[in-house]
XYZ file of C-alpha atoms in Angstrom:
694
model
C 105.114 117.732 192.084
C 107.788 120.355 192.473
C 110.805 119.826 194.475
C 111.430 122.304 197.213
C 113.147 125.505 196.100
C 116.844 125.479 195.745
C 119.417 126.963 198.261
C 122.810 128.652 197.723
C 124.105 130.017 194.559
C 120.713 129.369 192.716
C 119.116 131.636 195.264
C 120.015 134.875 193.656
C 118.370 133.889 190.214
C 115.213 132.282 192.216
C 114.867 135.436 193.966
C 113.812 137.154 190.646
C 112.224 134.122 189.010
C 108.912 134.601 187.392
C 107.892 131.258 189.348
C 107.253 133.635 192.346
C 105.548 136.427 190.579
C 102.130 137.593 191.528
C 101.658 135.394 194.546
C 98.322 136.038 196.676
C 95.237 137.393 195.154
C 95.111 139.754 192.015
C 91.954 141.421 191.460
C 90.568 141.647 187.857
C 87.206 142.364 185.976
C 86.063 138.661 186.397
C 87.042 138.512 190.064
C 90.376 137.382 191.645
C 93.162 135.235 191.030
C 94.960 133.524 193.777
C 98.250 131.962 193.677
C 100.383 130.203 196.347
C 103.531 128.473 196.383
C 104.351 125.170 197.985
C 106.990 122.942 196.887
C 105.779 119.856 198.773
C 101.839 119.999 198.736
C 99.966 117.401 197.044
C 96.542 119.164 197.192
C 95.232 122.779 197.971
C 91.876 124.251 198.669
C 90.405 127.733 198.679
C 87.718 128.109 201.565
C 85.590 131.195 201.249
C 83.546 132.345 204.290
C 80.560 134.370 204.837
C 81.079 138.244 205.262
C 80.254 138.445 208.879
C 80.410 134.923 210.076
C 83.909 133.683 209.985
C 82.900 130.026 210.851
C 80.440 129.715 207.973
C 82.334 128.417 204.804
C 80.158 129.219 201.964
C 82.340 127.712 199.204
C 85.403 125.402 198.571
C 87.310 125.691 195.341
C 90.426 123.407 194.561
C 93.670 125.133 193.598
C 95.215 123.584 190.419
C 99.219 123.095 190.173
C 100.370 125.149 187.357
C 104.082 124.266 187.536
C 107.303 125.288 189.661
C 105.408 124.732 192.938
C 102.694 127.323 192.216
C 99.026 126.508 192.707
C 96.267 128.684 191.261
C 92.480 129.440 191.103
C 90.657 132.222 189.418
C 87.144 132.818 190.684
C 84.579 135.541 190.936
C 84.137 134.825 194.868
C 87.491 136.631 195.413
C 86.671 140.265 195.349
C 87.299 143.366 197.922
C 86.212 142.350 201.357
C 86.161 138.357 200.689
C 87.272 136.567 203.685
C 88.997 133.411 202.850
C 91.555 130.668 204.037
C 93.697 127.863 202.192
C 93.804 124.359 203.186
C 96.820 122.243 202.179
C 97.569 118.543 202.030
C 100.995 116.850 201.404
C 103.188 113.776 202.364
C 104.150 112.733 205.886
C 107.687 113.106 206.297
C 110.557 114.498 208.486
C 110.028 118.459 208.236
C 106.650 118.345 206.788
C 103.485 119.245 209.010
C 100.645 119.271 206.686
C 97.008 118.881 207.967
C 94.286 118.955 205.417
C 91.818 120.285 207.978
C 93.828 123.138 209.202
C 92.533 126.602 207.912
C 95.611 128.641 207.162
C 96.393 132.364 206.385
C 97.587 133.022 202.851
C 101.120 134.529 203.215
C 100.459 137.336 200.828
C 97.245 138.594 202.488
C 96.859 142.418 202.616
C 94.195 142.159 205.211
C 93.218 139.798 208.053
C 90.178 139.016 210.360
C 90.285 137.283 213.319
C 87.920 134.558 214.867
C 89.909 133.324 218.107
C 93.384 133.458 219.316
C 94.954 131.521 216.661
C 91.955 131.313 214.121
C 92.555 134.120 211.371
C 90.997 134.620 207.883
C 92.718 136.344 205.104
C 90.638 139.257 203.576
C 90.860 140.563 200.143
C 91.512 144.302 199.813
C 91.593 146.615 196.881
C 94.209 148.944 198.318
C 93.446 151.922 196.331
C 94.446 155.131 197.884
C 94.718 158.722 196.798
C 98.272 160.015 197.593
C 97.324 163.469 196.589
C 100.756 164.037 194.680
C 102.573 163.838 197.911
C 106.086 162.167 197.529
C 108.671 160.733 200.162
C 110.584 163.315 201.877
C 113.779 161.784 200.894
C 115.872 162.903 203.793
C 119.637 162.614 203.095
C 121.373 160.152 205.583
C 123.529 162.782 206.963
C 120.642 164.842 208.002
C 118.782 161.969 209.384
C 117.763 162.032 212.934
C 115.726 158.752 213.969
C 112.919 158.582 216.466
C 112.182 155.390 217.594
C 108.688 154.991 219.033
C 105.656 152.722 219.394
C 102.427 153.504 217.440
C 100.287 153.185 220.472
C 102.445 154.526 223.087
C 103.402 157.720 221.197
C 99.959 159.074 221.390
C 97.709 157.092 223.863
C 97.982 159.734 226.542
C 98.439 163.161 224.527
C 96.084 165.660 225.679
C 96.035 167.374 222.312
C 95.181 164.208 220.507
C 91.323 163.550 220.545
C 90.442 160.592 222.688
C 89.078 158.570 219.734
C 92.476 158.846 217.974
C 94.690 157.865 220.920
C 97.172 155.021 220.399
C 96.140 154.874 216.599
C 97.710 155.395 213.250
C 95.548 158.453 212.847
C 96.648 159.689 216.348
C 100.233 159.358 215.182
C 99.743 161.709 212.412
C 97.564 164.118 214.327
C 98.845 167.722 214.142
C 99.687 167.807 217.997
C 102.127 164.879 217.249
C 103.581 166.257 214.127
C 104.015 169.619 216.076
C 106.094 167.662 218.674
C 108.267 165.768 216.074
C 109.037 168.977 214.192
C 109.750 170.932 217.315
C 112.072 168.342 218.538
C 114.140 168.311 215.264
C 113.711 164.593 214.275
C 113.405 163.685 210.692
C 112.333 160.178 210.559
C 109.955 158.311 212.786
C 111.007 154.630 213.349
C 108.102 152.527 214.217
C 108.132 149.321 216.405
C 106.582 146.431 214.616
C 103.294 147.211 212.661
C 102.982 144.057 210.786
C 100.022 142.045 212.096
C 101.314 140.113 215.326
C 99.909 137.904 218.080
C 100.549 137.753 221.810
C 102.127 134.310 222.891
C 99.965 132.058 225.019
C 102.328 132.134 227.966
C 101.973 135.835 228.214
C 98.101 135.733 228.069
C 98.266 133.086 230.935
C 100.077 135.790 233.183
C 97.458 138.397 231.995
C 100.077 140.205 229.894
C 100.475 140.934 226.311
C 103.136 141.306 223.492
C 103.244 144.963 223.390
C 106.140 145.612 221.262
C 104.809 143.344 218.393
C 108.002 141.291 217.513
C 105.788 138.247 216.780
C 104.598 138.492 213.145
C 101.603 136.603 211.898
C 101.771 138.140 208.360
C 104.226 140.184 206.557
C 101.784 142.420 204.362
C 98.979 143.348 206.734
C 98.950 146.256 209.172
C 98.096 145.539 212.734
C 94.472 146.158 213.150
C 94.247 147.074 216.822
C 96.370 150.103 216.031
C 93.599 151.566 213.881
C 90.680 153.647 215.168
C 87.685 151.923 216.363
C 85.820 153.356 213.185
C 88.315 151.981 210.815
C 88.351 148.496 212.616
C 84.569 148.359 212.330
C 84.703 149.079 208.624
C 87.306 146.256 208.121
C 90.744 145.516 206.928
C 90.408 147.840 203.685
C 89.605 150.937 206.277
C 92.604 149.893 208.532
C 94.908 149.998 205.597
C 93.594 153.318 204.236
C 94.147 154.625 207.810
C 97.594 153.613 207.789
C 98.354 155.123 204.382
C 96.777 158.185 205.620
C 99.046 158.358 208.421
C 102.022 158.044 206.052
C 100.696 160.715 203.837
C 100.354 163.203 206.628
C 103.660 162.771 208.036
C 105.297 162.904 204.555
C 103.325 166.329 203.941
C 105.119 167.483 207.256
C 108.593 166.409 205.875
C 108.828 163.375 208.188
C 109.796 159.990 207.178
C 108.217 156.721 208.175
C 110.707 153.880 209.057
C 109.213 150.342 209.998
C 110.924 147.957 212.157
C 110.341 144.710 210.368
C 110.490 141.311 211.994
C 111.196 138.662 209.111
C 113.426 136.591 211.014
C 110.838 134.428 212.801
C 107.117 134.380 212.883
C 104.285 133.821 215.418
C 104.070 129.998 214.622
C 106.662 129.664 217.415
C 108.374 126.079 217.704
C 106.997 122.840 216.632
C 103.678 122.397 218.675
C 102.875 126.162 218.286
C 99.995 127.482 216.044
C 100.060 126.279 212.544
C 98.594 129.497 211.132
C 100.304 129.881 207.881
C 103.829 129.028 206.710
C 103.990 125.898 208.628
C 101.089 124.367 206.973
C 101.962 125.366 203.623
C 105.470 124.172 203.207
C 107.180 123.842 206.697
C 110.368 122.437 205.124
C 110.813 125.420 202.779
C 109.903 128.019 205.121
C 111.839 127.319 208.432
C 115.317 126.360 209.379
C 115.489 122.671 210.421
C 117.652 119.737 211.043
C 117.297 116.826 208.681
C 114.953 115.135 211.331
C 112.621 118.324 211.224
C 113.812 119.645 214.489
C 113.927 123.495 214.213
C 117.121 125.553 214.105
C 116.324 128.430 216.233
C 118.755 131.387 215.908
C 116.129 133.996 216.947
C 115.354 132.740 220.487
C 111.688 132.863 219.328
C 111.042 129.118 218.507
C 111.734 129.352 214.865
C 113.857 130.976 212.058
C 112.628 131.739 208.679
C 114.828 130.105 206.110
C 116.157 132.579 203.961
C 118.384 130.171 201.924
C 115.448 128.897 200.037
C 113.953 130.879 197.153
C 110.509 130.708 198.717
C 111.421 132.306 201.951
C 113.569 134.913 200.630
C 111.401 136.007 197.827
C 108.601 136.254 200.478
C 110.545 138.971 202.354
C 111.631 140.814 199.308
C 108.167 140.938 197.980
C 106.927 142.252 201.336
C 109.559 145.009 201.272
C 108.520 146.119 197.765
C 105.019 146.233 198.826
C 105.505 148.403 201.769
C 108.054 150.615 200.125
C 105.901 151.215 196.990
C 102.310 150.685 197.644
C 102.353 152.113 201.292
C 105.255 154.539 200.464
C 107.390 153.498 203.379
C 110.750 155.361 203.667
C 112.961 152.746 205.145
C 113.348 149.530 207.214
C 115.121 148.566 210.416
C 115.812 144.712 210.084
C 115.110 142.901 213.419
C 117.923 140.507 214.128
C 119.127 140.851 210.546
C 122.041 138.354 210.863
C 119.208 135.695 210.655
C 118.422 136.850 207.183
C 121.865 136.586 205.943
C 122.428 133.070 206.965
C 123.172 130.566 204.075
C 121.844 126.979 203.534
C 124.610 125.767 206.108
C 123.016 128.404 208.737
C 126.196 130.635 208.473
C 126.100 134.352 208.236
C 127.547 135.658 204.906
C 127.293 139.409 204.127
C 127.129 138.590 200.362
C 123.882 136.336 200.997
C 121.681 136.701 197.894
C 118.651 138.263 200.121
C 120.868 140.836 201.613
C 122.523 142.005 198.286
C 118.910 141.899 196.602
C 117.490 144.293 199.340
C 120.387 146.600 198.508
C 120.319 146.169 194.770
C 116.527 145.964 193.811
C 115.356 149.074 192.041
C 111.975 148.915 193.612
C 113.996 149.499 196.931
C 116.334 152.138 195.674
C 114.984 155.078 197.673
C 114.402 153.381 201.070
C 116.834 153.479 203.926
C 118.153 149.984 205.093
C 119.163 149.577 208.716
C 120.097 146.267 210.139
C 120.211 144.964 213.811
C 123.476 143.043 212.875
C 122.974 140.219 215.394
C 120.873 137.210 216.318
C 121.488 134.625 219.081
C 122.792 131.828 216.973
C 126.496 130.784 216.665
C 128.417 133.542 214.743
C 125.328 135.658 215.318
C 127.158 139.048 216.446
C 128.068 140.709 213.162
C 128.245 144.594 213.704
C 130.368 146.014 211.042
C 130.241 143.045 208.833
C 127.260 144.061 206.618
C 127.717 145.217 202.936
C 127.745 148.782 201.365
C 124.299 150.144 201.296
C 123.454 148.976 204.741
C 123.528 151.182 208.012
C 123.748 149.093 211.099
C 122.676 149.507 214.807
C 126.080 150.143 216.561
C 126.159 148.334 219.839
C 129.860 149.047 220.363
C 129.010 152.635 220.371
C 126.120 152.116 222.926
C 128.437 150.279 225.050
C 131.483 152.646 224.942
C 129.167 155.603 225.470
C 127.453 154.259 228.412
C 130.831 153.209 230.034
C 132.430 156.429 229.722
C 129.756 158.562 231.307
C 128.288 155.993 233.557
C 130.206 152.725 234.666
C 133.621 154.382 234.321
C 132.336 157.104 236.589
C 130.883 154.691 238.945
C 134.270 152.770 239.105
C 136.217 155.898 239.548
C 134.326 156.703 242.550
C 135.086 153.328 244.303
C 138.632 153.005 243.024
C 139.776 156.666 242.693
C 140.561 156.360 239.002
C 138.531 155.384 235.907
C 139.323 151.885 234.358
C 140.272 153.189 230.825
C 141.187 156.357 229.054
C 139.413 158.664 226.557
C 140.336 157.180 223.186
C 137.876 154.540 222.601
C 135.242 157.014 223.411
C 136.694 159.495 221.037
C 136.807 156.878 218.269
C 132.969 156.312 218.818
C 132.403 160.108 218.873
C 134.218 160.414 215.302
C 132.095 157.763 213.549
C 133.540 154.203 214.570
C 136.039 153.935 212.082
C 137.486 150.885 213.696
C 134.089 149.126 212.970
C 133.035 150.407 209.630
C 135.134 150.401 206.433
C 136.522 153.337 204.614
C 134.272 152.479 201.846
C 131.085 152.553 204.002
C 131.912 155.601 205.898
C 130.364 156.943 209.280
C 126.872 156.642 207.883
C 127.136 153.100 208.224
C 126.772 153.552 212.037
C 123.366 154.172 213.797
C 124.383 155.456 216.871
C 122.085 154.977 219.968
C 122.417 155.120 223.783
C 119.145 153.628 224.522
C 116.374 151.829 222.363
C 113.012 150.205 223.024
C 114.973 147.293 224.462
C 116.632 147.906 227.659
C 116.578 150.995 230.188
C 115.258 154.398 229.263
C 117.708 157.124 229.596
C 116.275 158.251 232.842
C 116.374 154.808 234.150
C 120.034 154.444 232.892
C 121.127 157.116 235.246
C 118.793 156.001 238.112
C 119.215 152.204 238.450
C 122.234 149.991 238.939
C 120.369 146.628 238.232
C 117.151 145.829 236.383
C 113.646 145.562 238.212
C 111.569 143.306 235.933
C 109.426 141.333 238.401
C 106.296 142.504 236.619
C 107.151 140.507 233.716
C 106.182 137.290 235.199
C 109.655 135.678 234.956
C 111.245 136.212 238.505
C 113.439 139.107 237.159
C 115.243 136.320 234.887
C 114.376 138.276 231.664
C 116.196 141.368 230.245
C 119.807 142.220 230.230
C 122.029 141.875 233.371
C 124.730 143.971 232.008
C 123.443 147.496 231.463
C 126.491 149.710 232.078
C 124.234 151.983 234.012
C 124.845 153.984 237.129
C 122.318 155.148 239.870
C 124.537 157.937 240.960
C 124.124 156.918 244.662
C 120.580 155.692 245.164
C 118.616 152.798 243.654
C 115.563 154.465 241.787
C 113.518 157.488 242.972
C 115.201 159.665 245.559
C 114.641 163.231 246.937
C 118.458 163.917 247.331
C 118.818 166.870 245.079
C 122.490 166.409 244.534
C 121.872 162.993 243.070
C 119.095 164.309 241.159
C 121.399 167.066 239.597
C 124.131 164.823 238.701
C 121.609 162.274 237.027
C 120.171 165.163 234.901
C 123.781 166.196 233.787
C 124.628 162.720 232.953
C 121.431 162.613 230.862
C 122.694 165.782 229.128
C 126.142 164.361 228.592
C 124.482 161.152 227.153
C 122.391 163.048 224.642
C 124.870 165.385 223.771
C 127.180 162.488 222.804
C 124.398 161.093 220.649
C 123.610 164.271 218.691
C 127.176 165.431 218.263
C 128.728 162.137 217.206
C 129.346 161.349 213.565
C 126.990 158.777 212.053
C 123.124 158.533 212.147
C 121.719 159.334 215.622
C 118.685 157.360 216.865
C 116.694 158.952 219.901
C 114.228 156.635 221.934
C 110.848 158.304 222.121
C 110.312 159.849 225.649
C 114.206 160.235 226.429
C 113.738 163.841 225.300
C 111.547 164.221 228.647
C 113.471 161.775 230.798
C 110.677 158.983 230.659
C 110.883 156.248 233.220
C 109.815 152.607 233.067
C 110.659 152.270 236.914
C 113.725 150.185 236.207
C 112.180 147.731 233.981
C 114.604 147.002 231.246
C 112.551 144.632 229.150
C 109.023 146.034 229.063
C 107.902 144.315 225.937
C 104.916 142.792 227.801
C 103.259 145.955 229.248
C 100.692 147.607 227.456
C 100.020 150.093 230.128
C 101.074 153.661 231.504
C 104.542 152.083 232.146
C 105.320 152.067 228.467
C 102.985 154.793 227.134
C 104.558 158.358 226.962
C 103.514 160.872 229.645
C 102.903 164.458 228.502
C 102.828 165.939 231.846
C 106.288 167.110 232.541
C 108.051 168.804 235.547
C 110.238 171.934 234.689
C 113.532 169.795 234.498
C 111.825 167.556 231.975
C 110.906 170.531 229.728
C 114.533 171.890 230.029
C 115.829 168.474 229.068
C 113.486 168.724 225.887
C 114.937 172.260 225.248
C 118.529 170.725 225.424
C 117.531 168.098 222.606
C 116.026 170.790 220.709
C 119.248 172.747 220.699
C 121.549 169.799 219.886
C 119.303 168.761 216.947
C 119.371 172.307 215.401
C 123.177 172.390 216.147
C 123.533 169.085 214.174
C 121.688 170.774 211.255
C 123.478 173.921 211.260
C 127.052 172.492 211.461
C 127.821 170.015 208.808
C 131.347 169.241 210.436
C 129.095 167.241 212.833
C 127.698 165.041 210.186
C 130.291 163.783 207.756
C 129.244 161.624 204.808
C 132.635 159.875 204.407
C 135.774 159.238 206.514
C 138.651 161.667 205.863
C 141.800 160.175 204.378
C 145.299 161.258 205.579
C 146.957 163.749 203.245
C 143.989 163.817 201.009
C 141.141 166.051 200.194
C 137.866 163.976 200.713
C 134.655 165.644 199.748
C 131.966 165.669 202.482
C 134.316 164.387 205.086
C 135.440 166.010 208.475
C 139.042 166.465 209.164
C 139.598 165.645 212.711
C 142.202 166.917 215.076
C 142.620 166.069 218.800
C 144.001 168.088 221.598
C 144.379 167.644 225.290
C 143.398 170.088 228.091
C 146.597 172.185 227.482
C 145.751 172.760 223.843
C 148.674 170.577 222.790
C 148.078 167.722 220.254
C 146.911 164.435 221.922
C 149.757 162.094 222.819
C 149.219 158.494 222.603
C 149.900 158.245 226.106
C 147.050 160.669 227.056
C 144.735 158.996 224.551
C 144.841 155.843 226.509
C 145.685 156.715 230.075
C 142.815 156.251 232.536
C 144.176 159.554 234.519
C 143.854 161.745 231.412
C 139.929 161.827 230.284
C 139.957 165.194 228.854
C 139.967 166.099 225.134
C 139.323 168.799 222.680
C 137.978 167.519 219.524
C 138.084 169.742 216.394
C 136.148 168.814 213.112
C 136.560 170.820 210.011
C 134.089 170.011 207.178
C 135.234 169.579 203.523
C 132.032 170.637 201.915
C 130.536 169.834 198.555
C 127.328 171.753 198.735
C 127.347 173.570 202.089
C 129.541 176.130 203.504
C 132.822 175.435 205.244
C 132.208 174.788 209.027
C 134.527 173.989 211.805
C 133.435 172.925 215.533
C 135.415 172.502 218.724
C 133.902 170.035 221.235
C 135.339 169.754 224.873
C 134.839 166.334 226.449
C 135.581 165.996 230.257
C 135.164 162.478 231.676
C 136.051 162.739 235.259
C 134.150 164.094 238.332
C 137.017 166.670 239.095
C 136.642 170.250 237.746
C 139.516 171.158 235.509
C 140.729 173.879 233.287
C 141.234 173.737 229.328
C 143.212 175.903 227.233
C 141.707 176.493 223.868
C 143.998 175.259 221.028
C 145.752 177.701 218.661
C 144.754 176.480 214.971
C 145.614 178.217 211.931
C 142.684 180.316 210.588
C 140.770 180.288 213.853
C 140.640 183.597 215.668
C 137.731 182.917 217.972
C 135.532 180.136 219.436
C 131.798 181.010 219.711
C 130.246 178.910 222.656
C 126.940 176.981 221.351
C 125.971 174.484 224.013
C 127.112 173.149 227.402
C 125.844 169.944 229.372
C 126.688 171.935 232.491
C 123.475 174.316 232.023
C 120.211 173.107 233.456
C 118.338 175.272 230.632
C 120.473 176.076 227.579
C 121.657 179.659 227.479
C 120.678 182.069 224.830
C 123.610 184.504 225.398
C 126.801 182.877 224.218
C 130.401 183.989 225.049
C 133.270 184.129 222.676
C 136.885 183.066 223.471
C 140.162 183.485 221.796
C 142.621 180.722 220.970
C 144.871 180.279 224.092
C 142.151 181.262 226.399
C 141.582 179.269 229.540
C 138.124 178.021 230.100
C 136.695 176.338 233.286
C 135.099 172.971 232.780
C 133.083 171.363 235.477
C 133.274 167.617 236.004
C 131.724 165.094 233.649
C 130.784 167.642 231.098
C 130.794 168.654 227.421
C 131.077 172.112 225.743
C 130.414 172.826 222.217
C 132.030 175.790 220.184
C 131.974 176.785 216.478
C 135.757 177.638 215.594
C 135.817 180.872 213.452
């Protein structure tokens, strides 16, 4: 009997050990071979079921140990479409939870069939698919504009998508949806979890469901309920084929597909929760535990996958390889990625072998790697601490931008002055060089103002506090610190003054997001000012509350036009999307040389940089191109509600400033004014104005 996989320094070698090769089912001319790893098992069985009756076991075959913890069986019974499960027995000891009677999902299953709530069968799939020569778009990081959305919620109510495709993989790739993505100017569709997942029992008791999907059952199987009814009737092979068809159609349109992947925990929850797969195969190796078997939960979800073992880390790496190559996925956003980087002592390290393997693996060379750089354990907040090759969700950016345009303005109304100056905001606008190293550059930062988790953009400017009573937790769930501002009324109002101020605040937030150095992420629906009625944790609502509405008022269509203009300006002006940080007194290719001026057109002083009474700046960025033409922009940012005047700076080589966009306008103007250096420009309160410097 093999010992559990080693942790610590040996993990790097173990990740690439042949001991873990070809786990799961491999089809051949004589049937299929099943290989499963368990370092502590003493016996293992394959249970084959009837094609239609998941309770009818037709055959039971033993798996034989073949060394290094691997168990194996080859049989003609394993063929495309076979429903099967495994049963595992082992010693009773702290940390082990073997039960020889429990039917378990095989961890490398490409398909699943469901019998009951926690009664699942693995399904063998062939997986063949004609990609028709369509390759990945390969959008460069500096040109990437992420669009975070939910497979079901995006198309569920779209009038241009046929009803049979509403809320499905096929619906997401329908021409009506692709037309929207392309018109909006985004490049990469980042999908909330699509790995097969389950709803927690406590939500079912409240008549709710896990809508977001952060509760994975299996890391290789697409979530079947997102497939069309026809594909679901035909079975897991058809579900996978529909998923691949979605990817191919989006790729044909030049759009990337990024998956939000949940490898930090599973749906088995804490001890006493469902024993559906890993817990019954080798609980000690797959989940972080104390010596007595108590779980170490750094995810807040009951368990934490143990990436300090070769088995846990290799399972994740193999899943990534499968989705990146067999399914042609363009990138991954790693939920609670700090959990993946915890060592055998449960401490985060950026040099964790799994994190390094994800970056260095040739099979993952062409995919984007985005971390959510935190979890809920000790030392779990790690923004800026991942290594080269990673981009990170930048919560510092989110908080500073929200503060500047919302909570600081709220404070100023009550205290007659904002609490801080503009310097911290400007640093975020310029790529967060105080968070990410010179070597990693601005593209290490994924900038966002909203995400699936939290207020929508419209709710951010409409509510001071969360309104989550519908979640069944007495409004205890969801963040209490939102840095939001209702602008004078909580929620819906008929006050046109308040509504106009809210609309401008949304334009300021969107303008900041799409004009900042780094990688912008737009949350689906924010381009139309979608509301969730103040619910900042709508994970459990599969309803019109969370599905995008496609019926829009005039102001919503105007907001969409602003986003279109901003994404176009980002494409057209490389100074807005530097690849590297500029170095003082050096020429750095593909950087932006930045200058800062005050409202008088003078170089920004340190006092004005930090003073709460001076919240107006002029930001000039000049590109240092390698493959694009030279470009220079001027962005005016004014962060108080008092109107002001700004003198445009006099800069060598600049003879005029061409107006490109202003957050003041309800509808973006097509006719633009030119201004000369030294001209005085009127700037209304809390606004932005972008120029091209020529």
